XYZ file of C-alpha atoms in Angstrom:
554
model
C 0.000 0.000 0.000
C 1.227 3.478 -0.823
C -0.155 6.713 0.440
C -0.344 9.527 -2.021
C 3.024 11.250 -2.247
C 1.199 14.465 -1.547
C 0.470 13.176 1.937
C 0.846 15.921 4.525
C 0.412 18.401 1.673
C -3.004 19.655 0.577
C -4.378 18.077 -2.589
C -5.471 20.800 -5.010
C -9.235 21.027 -5.653
C -8.662 20.509 -9.393
C -6.449 17.420 -8.952
C -7.531 14.733 -11.389
C -9.836 17.122 -13.280
C -9.380 18.491 -16.826
C -7.102 21.517 -16.937
C -9.139 24.762 -17.144
C -8.423 27.322 -19.845
C -6.909 29.671 -17.272
C -4.099 27.159 -16.691
C -3.029 26.868 -20.334
C 0.391 28.354 -21.061
C 0.774 31.251 -23.519
C 3.087 29.653 -26.090
C 3.795 32.866 -28.011
C 4.880 34.667 -24.843
C 6.917 31.662 -23.708
C 8.913 31.596 -26.955
C 9.253 35.376 -27.027
C 10.748 35.339 -23.530
C 13.109 32.554 -24.605
C 14.630 34.744 -27.312
C 14.341 38.201 -25.747
C 15.009 37.746 -22.041
C 18.541 38.277 -20.793
C 19.452 36.255 -17.690
C 20.436 38.233 -14.602
C 23.816 36.684 -13.808
C 23.700 38.184 -10.314
C 20.620 36.071 -9.562
C 21.687 32.477 -8.727
C 18.305 31.158 -9.913
C 19.044 32.449 -13.413
C 22.441 30.768 -13.783
C 23.035 27.367 -15.367
C 22.440 24.668 -12.776
C 22.834 20.977 -13.592
C 20.869 18.806 -11.193
C 20.434 15.036 -11.437
C 18.589 15.519 -14.742
C 20.488 18.321 -16.447
C 19.660 22.032 -16.524
C 15.991 22.895 -16.111
C 14.105 26.163 -15.984
C 11.592 28.354 -17.779
C 11.912 31.431 -19.951
C 9.200 32.975 -17.749
C 11.629 32.777 -14.822
C 14.693 33.813 -16.810
C 16.281 30.404 -16.220
C 15.870 28.763 -19.645
C 16.623 31.173 -22.463
C 18.527 31.310 -25.733
C 21.529 32.619 -23.801
C 21.515 29.603 -21.467
C 21.311 27.069 -24.283
C 24.024 28.771 -26.337
C 26.329 28.828 -23.305
C 25.627 25.216 -22.293
C 26.101 23.930 -25.834
C 29.389 25.795 -26.219
C 30.512 24.391 -22.878
C 29.683 20.879 -24.105
C 31.680 21.527 -27.283
C 34.613 22.694 -25.138
C 34.276 19.626 -22.901
C 34.263 17.315 -25.928
C 37.447 18.896 -27.238
C 39.145 18.544 -23.885
C 38.152 14.871 -23.661
C 38.897 14.201 -27.355
C 35.333 13.098 -28.016
C 35.051 13.603 -31.758
C 32.410 11.134 -32.946
C 28.851 12.134 -33.831
C 26.583 13.802 -31.300
C 23.013 12.463 -31.276
C 20.545 15.198 -30.335
C 16.912 14.580 -29.435
C 14.091 16.773 -28.217
C 10.719 16.133 -26.623
C 7.385 17.880 -27.200
C 7.657 20.696 -24.648
C 7.245 24.093 -26.296
C 10.763 25.270 -25.416
C 12.430 22.137 -26.787
C 12.159 23.165 -30.438
C 13.753 26.642 -30.097
C 16.393 25.161 -27.778
C 17.306 22.553 -30.389
C 17.638 25.289 -33.020
C 19.962 27.289 -30.761
C 22.028 24.212 -29.923
C 22.365 23.245 -33.581
C 23.625 26.752 -34.428
C 26.404 26.365 -31.858
C 27.223 22.736 -32.705
C 27.519 23.542 -36.413
C 29.760 26.533 -35.711
C 32.011 24.257 -33.668
C 32.163 21.638 -36.433
C 30.424 18.929 -34.383
C 28.907 16.107 -36.439
C 25.306 16.197 -35.221
C 22.537 13.678 -35.891
C 18.902 14.711 -35.362
C 15.574 13.073 -36.176
C 14.578 13.934 -39.720
C 11.711 16.286 -40.568
C 11.991 18.082 -37.248
C 10.812 15.011 -35.375
C 10.970 14.282 -31.666
C 13.155 11.656 -29.998
C 12.803 9.917 -26.607
C 15.662 9.867 -24.120
C 16.199 6.061 -24.366
C 16.479 6.252 -28.149
C 19.419 8.648 -27.819
C 21.062 6.432 -25.177
C 20.698 3.310 -27.324
C 21.967 5.095 -30.456
C 25.120 6.230 -28.625
C 25.822 2.721 -27.323
C 25.185 1.010 -30.667
C 27.471 3.454 -32.481
C 30.228 3.052 -29.904
C 30.048 -0.743 -29.765
C 33.508 -2.097 -30.540
C 35.034 1.389 -30.920
C 37.899 2.765 -28.862
C 38.092 6.186 -30.495
C 35.893 8.696 -32.366
C 33.137 7.935 -29.849
C 29.587 9.314 -29.997
C 27.731 11.170 -27.249
C 24.407 12.984 -27.045
C 22.106 15.776 -25.933
C 18.463 15.385 -24.951
C 16.348 18.523 -24.736
C 13.626 17.805 -22.200
C 12.448 18.796 -18.716
C 10.974 15.276 -18.392
C 7.466 15.339 -16.846
C 7.715 18.988 -15.722
C 4.963 21.542 -16.518
C 4.472 22.904 -20.069
C 6.309 26.196 -19.447
C 9.529 24.393 -18.482
C 12.535 23.449 -20.568
C 15.400 21.060 -19.932
C 18.808 20.231 -21.410
C 20.748 17.024 -20.665
C 24.153 15.764 -21.782
C 24.887 12.049 -22.185
C 28.589 11.171 -22.586
C 29.863 8.156 -24.589
C 28.617 5.656 -21.989
C 25.103 6.655 -23.086
C 23.773 7.529 -19.636
C 23.184 10.724 -17.655
C 26.439 12.599 -17.158
C 28.046 12.232 -13.735
C 28.727 15.214 -11.482
C 32.343 15.608 -12.595
C 31.067 16.229 -16.142
C 28.016 18.317 -15.293
C 30.035 20.362 -12.808
C 32.604 21.217 -15.476
C 29.930 22.082 -18.051
C 28.000 24.175 -15.517
C 31.066 26.205 -14.495
C 32.126 26.767 -18.103
C 28.594 27.742 -19.207
C 28.197 30.246 -16.381
C 31.581 31.780 -17.200
C 30.387 32.243 -20.774
C 27.094 33.733 -19.559
C 28.867 36.220 -17.320
C 30.916 37.383 -20.306
C 27.796 37.931 -22.400
C 28.414 34.740 -24.396
C 31.272 36.454 -26.206
C 33.060 33.083 -26.283
C 30.183 31.257 -27.986
C 30.679 30.234 -31.617
C 27.463 30.350 -33.620
C 26.063 30.403 -37.156
C 22.508 31.243 -38.308
C 20.038 28.341 -38.215
C 19.617 28.361 -42.007
C 23.348 27.664 -42.306
C 23.399 25.211 -39.398
C 20.649 22.944 -40.740
C 22.398 22.770 -44.127
C 25.906 22.356 -42.723
C 27.871 19.315 -43.857
C 28.152 18.358 -40.179
C 24.365 18.240 -39.667
C 22.674 14.952 -40.510
C 18.954 14.275 -40.437
C 18.302 10.571 -39.936
C 15.535 8.181 -38.972
C 16.102 7.251 -35.340
C 12.712 5.547 -35.006
C 13.085 2.311 -36.975
C 16.513 1.259 -35.616
C 15.149 1.476 -32.063
C 11.856 -0.236 -32.898
C 13.494 -3.056 -34.848
C 15.887 -3.682 -31.958
C 13.135 -4.035 -29.345
C 12.861 -7.785 -29.993
C 16.319 -8.176 -28.458
C 15.180 -6.776 -25.096
C 11.493 -7.826 -24.860
C 9.766 -11.009 -26.101
C 7.693 -9.351 -28.819
C 6.697 -12.738 -30.295
C 4.963 -13.689 -27.048
C 3.055 -10.395 -26.999
C 1.943 -10.888 -30.604
C 0.865 -14.502 -30.026
C -1.189 -13.563 -26.967
C -3.527 -11.225 -28.837
C -3.790 -9.056 -25.720
C -5.963 -5.943 -25.826
C -3.441 -3.213 -25.032
C -3.722 0.570 -24.769
C -1.123 3.320 -24.565
C -1.272 7.022 -23.767
C 1.976 8.758 -24.762
C 0.786 11.822 -22.780
C 1.543 13.947 -25.814
C 5.203 13.001 -25.692
C 8.077 11.894 -27.902
C 7.053 8.219 -27.787
C 3.921 8.880 -29.863
C 5.578 8.387 -33.291
C 6.972 5.023 -32.130
C 3.771 3.083 -31.416
C 2.530 2.831 -35.005
C 5.845 1.346 -36.219
C 5.856 -1.010 -33.208
C 2.380 -2.216 -34.188
C 3.340 -2.550 -37.844
C 6.646 -4.358 -37.402
C 5.541 -6.751 -34.663
C 1.898 -7.115 -35.789
C 0.558 -5.906 -32.465
C -2.703 -4.129 -31.719
C -1.783 -1.473 -29.196
C -4.467 1.207 -29.246
C -3.120 4.747 -28.943
C -5.860 6.224 -26.771
C -4.546 9.780 -27.047
C -2.818 10.622 -30.363
C -2.511 14.355 -29.596
C 0.712 16.329 -29.543
C -0.010 19.770 -28.097
C 2.793 21.763 -26.398
C 0.268 23.272 -23.994
C -0.651 19.733 -22.842
C -4.200 21.073 -22.437
C -5.591 17.524 -22.669
C -4.029 16.598 -19.306
C -5.839 16.241 -16.023
C -4.367 18.355 -13.238
C -1.736 16.869 -10.915
C -1.940 16.705 -7.105
C -0.566 20.233 -6.599
C -2.819 21.973 -9.094
C -0.289 22.054 -11.947
C -0.259 20.425 -15.362
C 2.418 17.774 -15.142
C 2.848 14.780 -17.453
C 3.744 12.317 -14.724
C 2.753 8.738 -15.603
C 3.141 7.673 -11.971
C 0.573 10.203 -10.687
C -3.013 8.967 -10.317
C -4.176 12.550 -10.845
C -2.249 13.140 -14.069
C -3.209 9.650 -15.233
C -6.914 9.949 -14.386
C -8.097 9.530 -17.987
C -6.113 6.362 -18.641
C -7.044 4.916 -15.260
C -10.669 5.479 -16.277
C -10.074 3.079 -19.198
C -8.560 0.308 -17.064
C -11.386 -2.157 -17.710
C -11.319 -1.612 -21.465
C -7.865 -3.204 -21.868
C -6.076 -6.196 -20.425
C -3.241 -3.752 -19.834
C -2.603 -0.067 -20.504
C 0.483 2.069 -20.086
C 1.847 5.578 -20.498
C 5.107 7.511 -20.665
C 6.184 11.075 -19.925
C 7.203 13.534 -22.689
C 10.754 12.179 -23.132
C 9.595 8.581 -22.490
C 12.068 7.785 -19.740
C 9.301 7.105 -17.208
C 6.451 4.635 -17.296
C 3.001 4.135 -15.808
C 1.271 0.745 -15.794
C -2.530 0.453 -15.529
C -4.181 -2.914 -14.881
C -7.788 -3.977 -14.220
C -6.881 -5.380 -10.803
C -4.704 -2.548 -9.495
C -5.578 0.526 -11.532
C -2.408 2.626 -11.765
C 0.337 0.536 -10.204
C 2.632 2.273 -7.748
C 6.155 2.504 -9.200
C 7.684 0.422 -6.402
C 5.081 -2.312 -6.885
C 5.744 -2.667 -10.596
C 9.512 -2.549 -10.122
C 9.272 -5.538 -7.777
C 7.112 -7.474 -10.250
C 9.373 -6.639 -13.190
C 12.520 -7.665 -11.321
C 10.980 -10.924 -10.089
C 9.841 -11.834 -13.601
C 13.061 -10.884 -15.365
C 15.287 -12.783 -12.942
C 13.213 -15.901 -13.583
C 12.933 -15.482 -17.368
C 16.282 -14.227 -18.649
C 18.495 -17.332 -18.560
C 21.276 -15.666 -20.566
C 21.777 -12.879 -18.055
C 25.032 -13.128 -16.078
C 24.389 -14.985 -12.826
C 26.289 -12.343 -10.867
C 24.406 -9.368 -12.321
C 23.074 -7.212 -9.493
C 19.663 -5.580 -9.103
C 20.048 -1.815 -8.848
C 17.689 0.207 -6.642
C 17.781 3.648 -5.088
C 17.864 3.853 -1.301
C 14.306 5.241 -1.194
C 12.849 2.333 -3.197
C 10.760 -0.362 -1.552
C 12.352 -3.191 0.425
C 10.052 -5.535 -1.505
C 12.772 -5.346 -4.161
C 15.288 -6.726 -1.649
C 12.925 -9.579 -0.811
C 12.452 -10.470 -4.474
C 16.166 -10.257 -5.288
C 17.065 -12.381 -2.269
C 14.588 -15.068 -3.326
C 16.145 -15.135 -6.797
C 19.677 -15.313 -5.389
C 20.716 -11.862 -6.591
C 22.730 -9.129 -4.940
C 21.054 -5.744 -4.437
C 23.069 -2.701 -5.482
C 21.579 0.146 -3.412
C 22.658 3.642 -4.439
C 21.734 7.296 -3.808
C 18.868 8.899 -5.704
C 19.707 9.429 -9.380
C 19.825 7.072 -12.341
C 23.419 8.087 -13.057
C 24.524 5.638 -10.350
C 23.362 2.702 -12.502
C 25.093 3.786 -15.707
C 28.445 2.043 -15.288
C 26.859 -1.144 -13.950
C 24.404 -1.408 -16.845
C 27.242 -0.622 -19.228
C 29.666 -3.274 -17.941
C 26.943 -5.886 -17.162
C 27.572 -5.896 -13.399
C 23.989 -4.591 -13.039
C 21.203 -6.296 -14.990
C 18.374 -4.010 -13.872
C 18.354 -0.456 -12.551
C 15.189 1.150 -11.234
C 14.075 4.271 -9.374
C 11.052 4.724 -7.133
C 10.006 7.596 -9.438
C 9.032 5.170 -12.234
C 12.245 5.116 -14.226
C 14.117 1.938 -15.108
C 16.101 0.050 -17.715
C 17.429 -3.475 -18.016
C 19.735 -5.637 -20.090
C 19.034 -7.150 -23.471
C 17.793 -10.728 -23.492
C 21.368 -11.944 -24.122
C 22.614 -9.998 -21.085
C 24.394 -7.191 -22.952
C 23.646 -3.516 -22.461
C 20.447 -2.056 -23.950
C 20.404 1.522 -22.648
C 22.163 3.249 -19.791
C 19.370 5.768 -19.399
C 15.798 5.133 -18.314
C 13.564 3.506 -20.933
C 9.804 3.854 -20.503
C 8.660 1.922 -23.606
C 10.525 -1.264 -22.674
C 8.942 -1.147 -19.218
C 5.544 -0.829 -20.932
C 6.251 -3.730 -23.265
C 7.702 -5.814 -20.443
C 4.345 -5.530 -18.657
C 2.740 -6.909 -21.825
C 5.318 -9.730 -21.996
C 4.669 -10.642 -18.352
C 0.930 -10.786 -19.012
C 1.311 -12.696 -22.284
C 3.642 -15.373 -20.955
C 2.157 -15.866 -17.494
C -1.514 -15.239 -18.095
C -1.536 -12.795 -15.171
C -1.144 -9.028 -15.410
C 1.378 -7.234 -13.168
C -1.218 -6.197 -10.578
C -2.094 -9.853 -10.044
C 1.591 -10.740 -9.789
C 2.065 -8.105 -7.112
C -0.715 -9.625 -5.021
C 1.193 -12.917 -5.170
C 4.315 -11.179 -3.880
C 2.452 -9.574 -0.977
C 0.920 -12.932 -0.080
C 4.439 -14.324 0.205
C 6.331 -11.412 1.772
C 3.639 -9.236 3.334
C 2.231 -5.874 2.265
C 4.604 -2.916 2.461
C 3.112 0.439 3.448
C 5.023 3.307 1.878
C 4.737 7.090 2.022
C 6.592 10.286 1.308
C 6.010 13.557 3.125
C 7.562 17.019 3.073
C 8.698 18.891 6.169
C 9.926 22.512 6.414
C 13.658 23.201 6.628
C 15.746 26.364 6.416
C 18.637 26.529 3.924
C 21.040 26.125 6.857
C 19.192 23.031 8.084
C 19.265 21.543 4.577
C 23.050 21.934 4.538
C 23.320 20.242 7.933
C 21.082 17.389 6.770
C 23.396 16.737 3.838
C 26.346 16.646 6.236
C 24.895 14.368 8.935
C 26.906 11.426 10.217
C 25.437 8.160 11.566
C 26.490 9.321 15.028
C 24.100 12.278 14.699
C 21.249 9.867 15.448
C 21.460 8.959 19.128
C 18.350 6.762 19.264
C 18.723 2.979 19.242
C 15.099 2.142 18.389
C 12.605 3.234 15.744
C 8.866 2.631 16.128
C 9.464 0.035 18.822
C 12.138 -1.917 16.953
C 15.936 -2.001 17.265
C 17.716 0.095 14.654
C 19.961 -2.164 12.563
C 21.535 0.514 10.324
C 22.110 4.279 10.293
C 23.273 5.265 6.827
C 24.616 8.480 5.346
C 26.330 6.612 2.522
C 24.656 4.180 0.170
C 25.557 0.547 0.893
C 25.939 -0.307 -2.798
C 28.622 2.189 -3.793
C 29.513 4.040 -0.565
C 28.511 7.362 -2.123
C 26.993 10.082 0.105
C 23.215 9.956 0.076
C 22.866 13.647 0.875
C 20.845 12.860 3.959
C 20.076 9.986 6.309
C 18.525 6.501 6.190
C 17.575 4.540 9.323
C 16.640 0.862 9.024
C 14.924 -1.728 11.261
C 13.883 -5.301 10.521
C 10.356 -4.296 9.501
C 10.727 -0.752 8.235
C 12.906 2.222 7.404
C 12.913 5.919 6.715
C 15.138 8.181 4.649
C 15.368 11.976 4.871
C 16.797 14.139 2.080
C 16.739 17.910 1.530
C 14.980 19.276 -1.526
C 17.272 20.829 -4.090
C 14.811 23.579 -4.991
C 12.532 24.227 -2.002
C 12.986 24.957 1.722
C 11.811 21.494 2.714
C 13.207 18.086 3.364
C 11.561 14.890 2.181
C 10.895 11.879 4.355
C 10.395 8.522 2.646
C 9.207 5.710 4.888
C 8.100 2.098 4.604
C 6.698 -0.502 6.978
C 5.947 -4.182 6.534
C 3.924 -4.118 9.786
C 0.961 -1.955 8.822
C -0.201 1.649 8.705
C -0.022 2.210 12.453
C 3.637 1.185 12.400
C 4.239 3.424 9.384
C 2.692 6.367 11.230
C 5.044 5.729 14.138
C 8.061 5.564 11.812
C 7.155 8.887 10.194
C 6.457 10.585 13.514
C 9.725 9.404 15.082
C 11.650 10.101 11.871
C 10.650 13.751 11.969
C 11.622 13.965 15.623
C 15.018 12.308 14.967
C 15.824 14.546 12.016
C 14.666 17.707 13.782
C 16.811 16.826 16.813
C 19.840 16.105 14.646
C 19.446 19.452 12.874
C 19.356 21.546 16.047
């Protein structure tokens, strides 16, 4: 059982309802601000800032403008030169309104720097996992002239937002040593008025000999049979539905149907940068989050029309699975089902391949992995921690509690090193086709064996100074020896899988745990908690967790 992640926060009156006209973004103004607004370099919120998913912002807030994208792209060009990365750069964009102008700006800079750049032909959109896979396929067997990539997306963020990510030659999200370098270089360029940015007009950039328009759709689609059992899905004749949520995966479902002779109904074929077709998320904003029951209200309403339905966010790196028995599955629940199934049905996977999870993911994953004789690789929040393991086959599956995951090809080799929503969708169909039970039914089997986990996430206020202290806590900061009536068995400030700082605290008992992490953007900290002993026990964990953290921060 999972409480709504908005627990302890008010649910907006419009949550789950169609977005009213007053909420629809003004696209003309958004683009005008992108080109005309000059960032205030004395305002830290208007500088380039690479978080776990690249630079994000909005032209309305002066944090995602032409100047930002020109500076970031030049910084990436400078980084490539310094690292002698001189293969092609694959660049994709999603369907957010700011993604198209940002791609134009980036192409102007890439062409001026002589970077061989590959984009989807005819101005098309490209999901994050397609870029990751393309990089890895190009680099397979190569030791030099390696490819890398850029994905222009703010993921599931609201329509007025933009995002810009860099994926190095390992195909996954860039690590902090890379993003830190790019961020510092980009901000130096910004502070100097972008005088160090090389650039040509778009008309010249799109026709440059270094710019290549290619079809990135069919190579990805035709390769899917090597990661998911598409024959089993076809033979089952399952009634399947998909809602791309107006995102970059939309152009992929028709070719998937055609090539594999499937009958996946696209229940929403609309691409609209305002995303006006969405139902409102828990906080009263339009957000294309396939793990939110509010944003997914329309697809959940169709749950009895299909044996299985699924959705992805605008860059298709997240997934949402809807079944007749469970409705919208909680991300942790589906991760456990997917891992259990894959470990039992991928005989060519290396026997020592670990299961990757973030430290705020459900302990049901640990139970499943233990039953299948697999090691759990528990890391801090952020998919970047799975990249090397997926790349070198030491990790066969990497998943986040926020509905992002990827896994190895059927032969055990790397598929993508970034999150892949469509393969998680199709895996749900494979599970149903081969077992005769949909993932919601499989999860009930797991809870019958291991018990029902109760999971929640809440937000608590914290000053900037307290957030810094939370990041710097040591295990000794927690003086208590018991949590919710049970002995504490672990106090963690570093992840057990890779010994990296978790940026907060995790406290574990035999039947439950909590983790506390500061928000990167708001004056709050987040508490994640789970109990295998019921809601009353979960309430006690949360209550004592807040008291422990507050005491440690004094």
